[in-house]
Amino acid sequence: MGGLLWLGATGCGGGGDEEAADKTVAGTQLCGSNAISPDAAEALKVITGASRFEASAEEYTVKQAAADLVDAYPLSTVTNDVCRIYTSRDTPDFDLRVTWDLDDGPPTSDSAPESTELKMGELAVAAADKAYVFFACQSDKLGSTPDVHIVIGVQHWAMPTEPEGNVEALKDAYATVAHSFSLAMAKELGCKKNGGLPAKPVLDPA
């Protein structure tokens, strides 16, 4: 990916969440129950307007995504699903895609005009329908390489439309969810100092 700040989401990958049991859960119970903090669950309400979601399929967890990342390293990868988040079936459809990717270096390119840069990890960028967190990981699980560059993305998986609602609030919400997944991934991988990620999301522009 060459350090690009704005990733192009291509392909669907994964998608097993559609097979999840026909039941709803709170945001904090999604994607393995350790991926979404209470703050991120509140952010999901801002993004989707919902507080209950379709249960994630058992195999779509941060733990499984971390294992897949270790198996894929050191090769650069295509974008891979951590999990998908769907609103409950009795509400308007909403599909949120959470992804991971390996990059070949820290982010270097300019962000898209509609995005806001944030100081989390190496960098975070947020827009009204997506956010990405870039962080460098040093971990025994990834061998002796000093820095493994990881990208976690959260994106509304839909045809491009003008954002509805408060754009700044949506940016903060997407950044909060992306931070939560990034921190969970860094902890699962055993990254030194959690990959430089803060315990709480940083939402002030860089």
Tab-separated table of C-alpha atoms in Angstrom:
chain	number	residue	atom	x	y	z
A	1	MET	CA	0.000	0.000	0.000
A	2	GLY	CA	3.075	2.193	0.215
A	3	GLY	CA	1.971	4.241	3.217
A	4	LEU	CA	-1.205	5.644	1.671
A	5	LEU	CA	-3.378	7.343	4.235
A	6	TRP	CA	-6.676	6.660	2.566
A	7	LEU	CA	-7.278	3.001	1.894
A	8	GLY	CA	-9.525	1.816	-0.894
A	9	ALA	CA	-11.863	-0.853	0.423
A	10	THR	CA	-12.052	-3.527	-2.248
A	11	GLY	CA	-13.786	-6.856	-2.112
A	12	CYS	CA	-15.879	-8.180	0.709
A	13	GLY	CA	-13.641	-10.832	2.284
A	14	GLY	CA	-14.872	-12.815	5.278
A	15	GLY	CA	-18.554	-12.092	5.514
A	16	GLY	CA	-19.351	-14.986	7.823
A	17	ASP	CA	-21.265	-12.705	10.141
A	18	GLU	CA	-24.323	-13.203	7.957
A	19	GLU	CA	-24.464	-16.703	9.414
A	20	ALA	CA	-24.578	-15.479	12.999
A	21	ALA	CA	-27.395	-16.675	15.174
A	22	ASP	CA	-30.669	-14.801	14.835
A	23	LYS	CA	-30.306	-12.800	18.028
A	24	THR	CA	-29.295	-9.317	19.022
A	25	VAL	CA	-26.552	-8.208	21.393
A	26	ALA	CA	-25.202	-4.989	22.856
A	27	GLY	CA	-22.308	-3.274	21.113
A	28	THR	CA	-19.783	-4.402	23.710
A	29	GLN	CA	-20.607	-8.052	22.922
A	30	LEU	CA	-19.749	-7.840	19.236
A	31	CYS	CA	-16.661	-9.261	17.537
A	32	GLY	CA	-15.457	-11.415	20.414
A	33	SER	CA	-16.620	-9.256	23.320
A	34	ASN	CA	-13.222	-7.618	23.871
A	35	ALA	CA	-13.036	-5.408	20.778
A	36	ILE	CA	-15.560	-2.702	21.560
A	37	SER	CA	-15.167	-0.534	24.638
A	38	PRO	CA	-18.157	1.125	26.306
A	39	ASP	CA	-17.109	4.392	24.626
A	40	ALA	CA	-16.999	2.646	21.262
A	41	ALA	CA	-20.418	1.099	21.887
A	42	GLU	CA	-21.784	4.611	22.438
A	43	ALA	CA	-20.038	5.672	19.232
A	44	LEU	CA	-21.817	2.881	17.382
A	45	LYS	CA	-25.100	4.462	18.435
A	46	VAL	CA	-23.993	7.718	16.826
A	47	ILE	CA	-22.998	5.916	13.626
A	48	THR	CA	-25.918	3.520	13.255
A	49	GLY	CA	-28.647	4.964	15.472
A	50	ALA	CA	-28.909	1.556	17.136
A	51	SER	CA	-27.897	0.026	20.452
A	52	ARG	CA	-28.602	-3.621	19.548
A	53	PHE	CA	-26.921	-5.541	16.753
A	54	GLU	CA	-26.929	-8.930	15.089
A	55	ALA	CA	-24.620	-11.274	16.987
A	56	SER	CA	-21.227	-11.787	15.323
A	57	ALA	CA	-20.297	-15.201	14.012
A	58	GLU	CA	-17.992	-17.006	16.429
A	59	GLU	CA	-14.983	-16.988	14.098
A	60	TYR	CA	-15.037	-13.204	13.575
A	61	THR	CA	-13.059	-11.937	16.550
A	62	VAL	CA	-9.984	-9.830	17.221
A	63	LYS	CA	-8.271	-12.970	18.520
A	64	GLN	CA	-8.790	-14.742	15.191
A	65	ALA	CA	-7.794	-11.644	13.217
A	66	ALA	CA	-4.556	-11.376	15.218
A	67	ALA	CA	-3.775	-15.034	14.527
A	68	ASP	CA	-4.429	-14.492	10.812
A	69	LEU	CA	-2.151	-11.433	10.838
A	70	VAL	CA	0.674	-13.423	12.456
A	71	ASP	CA	0.244	-16.138	9.820
A	72	ALA	CA	0.293	-13.567	6.997
A	73	TYR	CA	3.371	-11.658	8.243
A	74	PRO	CA	5.827	-10.616	6.746
A	75	LEU	CA	3.990	-10.374	3.444
A	76	SER	CA	1.878	-7.336	2.674
A	77	THR	CA	-1.725	-8.340	2.521
A	78	VAL	CA	-5.008	-7.495	0.956
A	79	THR	CA	-7.561	-5.939	3.271
A	80	ASN	CA	-8.977	-8.577	5.616
A	81	ASP	CA	-12.087	-8.563	7.758
A	82	VAL	CA	-11.924	-8.508	11.527
A	83	CYS	CA	-15.705	-8.664	11.559
A	84	ARG	CA	-18.842	-7.029	10.229
A	85	ILE	CA	-21.358	-5.159	12.347
A	86	TYR	CA	-25.023	-5.276	11.353
A	87	THR	CA	-27.972	-3.544	12.947
A	88	SER	CA	-30.774	-5.845	14.106
A	89	ARG	CA	-33.126	-7.131	11.453
A	90	ASP	CA	-36.112	-5.089	12.641
A	91	THR	CA	-34.243	-1.796	12.008
A	92	PRO	CA	-32.925	-0.106	8.841
A	93	ASP	CA	-30.011	-2.047	7.361
A	94	PHE	CA	-26.523	-0.873	8.284
A	95	ASP	CA	-23.300	-2.717	7.457
A	96	LEU	CA	-20.086	-1.631	9.167
A	97	ARG	CA	-16.899	-3.335	8.008
A	98	VAL	CA	-13.902	-3.615	10.373
A	99	THR	CA	-10.634	-4.594	8.680
A	100	TRP	CA	-6.925	-5.154	9.204
A	101	ASP	CA	-4.025	-4.827	6.807
A	102	LEU	CA	-0.227	-4.972	6.863
A	103	ASP	CA	1.597	-1.988	5.398
A	104	ASP	CA	5.206	-1.729	4.261
A	105	GLY	CA	5.962	1.421	6.253
A	106	PRO	CA	4.489	4.303	8.215
A	107	PRO	CA	1.889	6.506	6.522
A	108	THR	CA	3.473	9.131	4.285
A	109	SER	CA	0.870	10.426	1.827
A	110	ASP	CA	-1.539	13.291	2.286
A	111	SER	CA	-4.958	12.575	3.732
A	112	ALA	CA	-8.115	13.080	1.707
A	113	PRO	CA	-9.587	16.597	2.000
A	114	GLU	CA	-12.681	15.381	3.839
A	115	SER	CA	-10.664	13.580	6.506
A	116	THR	CA	-9.276	14.761	9.825
A	117	GLU	CA	-5.869	13.597	11.063
A	118	LEU	CA	-5.590	12.527	14.706
A	119	LYS	CA	-2.629	11.723	16.942
A	120	MET	CA	-3.081	8.032	17.663
A	121	GLY	CA	-0.388	5.449	16.980
A	122	GLU	CA	1.555	6.495	13.893
A	123	LEU	CA	-1.506	8.379	12.688
A	124	ALA	CA	-5.266	8.135	12.504
A	125	VAL	CA	-7.589	9.604	9.913
A	126	ALA	CA	-11.343	9.988	10.238
A	127	ALA	CA	-14.167	10.995	7.929
A	128	ALA	CA	-17.950	10.951	8.247
A	129	ASP	CA	-18.194	7.347	7.007
A	130	LYS	CA	-14.855	5.742	7.901
A	131	ALA	CA	-11.714	5.901	10.012
A	132	TYR	CA	-8.302	4.246	9.920
A	133	VAL	CA	-5.660	3.868	12.609
A	134	PHE	CA	-2.030	3.199	11.656
A	135	PHE	CA	0.272	1.813	14.346
A	136	ALA	CA	3.661	0.124	14.579
A	137	CYS	CA	3.936	-3.098	16.535
A	138	GLN	CA	6.967	-4.740	18.118
A	139	SER	CA	6.029	-8.198	19.354
A	140	ASP	CA	7.641	-11.575	19.932
A	141	LYS	CA	4.739	-13.047	17.960
A	142	LEU	CA	6.016	-11.170	14.899
A	143	GLY	CA	9.696	-12.063	15.178
A	144	SER	CA	12.627	-9.712	15.520
A	145	THR	CA	11.595	-7.013	13.043
A	146	PRO	CA	11.558	-3.719	14.962
A	147	ASP	CA	8.350	-2.331	13.480
A	148	VAL	CA	5.431	-4.109	11.870
A	149	HIS	CA	3.044	-1.555	10.401
A	150	ILE	CA	-0.625	-2.384	10.938
A	151	VAL	CA	-3.741	-0.604	9.698
A	152	ILE	CA	-7.156	-1.032	11.283
A	153	GLY	CA	-10.128	0.359	9.381
A	154	VAL	CA	-13.802	0.916	10.131
A	155	GLN	CA	-16.025	1.819	7.200
A	156	HIS	CA	-19.714	2.120	6.411
A	157	TRP	CA	-20.070	-0.499	3.693
A	158	ALA	CA	-22.504	1.168	1.306
A	159	MET	CA	-22.680	3.121	-1.912
A	160	PRO	CA	-21.127	6.599	-1.436
A	161	THR	CA	-23.661	9.154	-0.273
A	162	GLU	CA	-23.579	12.486	1.447
A	163	PRO	CA	-23.250	11.935	5.218
A	164	GLU	CA	-26.406	12.364	7.251
A	165	GLY	CA	-26.079	13.985	10.654
A	166	ASN	CA	-23.377	15.967	12.394
A	167	VAL	CA	-20.200	15.369	10.382
A	168	GLU	CA	-17.829	16.144	13.250
A	169	ALA	CA	-19.753	13.855	15.601
A	170	LEU	CA	-19.600	11.090	13.002
A	171	LYS	CA	-15.851	11.566	12.562
A	172	ASP	CA	-15.361	11.304	16.320
A	173	ALA	CA	-17.542	8.209	16.448
A	174	TYR	CA	-15.703	6.397	13.661
A	175	ALA	CA	-12.353	7.329	15.201
A	176	THR	CA	-13.512	5.994	18.576
A	177	VAL	CA	-14.547	2.649	17.116
A	178	ALA	CA	-11.342	2.356	15.069
A	179	HIS	CA	-9.263	3.147	18.159
A	180	SER	CA	-11.072	0.486	20.182
A	181	PHE	CA	-10.382	-2.217	17.610
A	182	SER	CA	-6.775	-1.068	17.155
A	183	LEU	CA	-6.063	-1.181	20.870
A	184	ALA	CA	-7.688	-4.613	21.145
A	185	MET	CA	-5.559	-5.866	18.250
A	186	ALA	CA	-2.362	-4.389	19.720
A	187	LYS	CA	-3.074	-6.106	23.045
A	188	GLU	CA	-3.909	-9.413	21.378
A	189	LEU	CA	-0.644	-9.282	19.407
A	190	GLY	CA	1.340	-8.326	22.508
A	191	CYS	CA	2.666	-5.132	20.892
A	192	LYS	CA	5.195	-3.248	23.005
A	193	LYS	CA	3.479	-0.315	24.729
A	194	ASN	CA	0.277	-1.261	22.893
A	195	GLY	CA	1.744	-0.012	19.631
A	196	GLY	CA	1.925	3.528	20.984
A	197	LEU	CA	-1.863	3.715	21.167
A	198	PRO	CA	-3.450	5.737	23.973
A	199	ALA	CA	-5.834	4.119	26.446
A	200	LYS	CA	-8.584	6.476	25.286
A	201	PRO	CA	-9.206	7.807	21.777
A	202	VAL	CA	-7.640	11.151	20.898
A	203	LEU	CA	-10.215	13.137	18.935
A	204	ASP	CA	-8.537	16.544	18.711
A	205	PRO	CA	-7.114	17.197	15.231
A	206	ALA	CA	-3.362	16.606	14.891
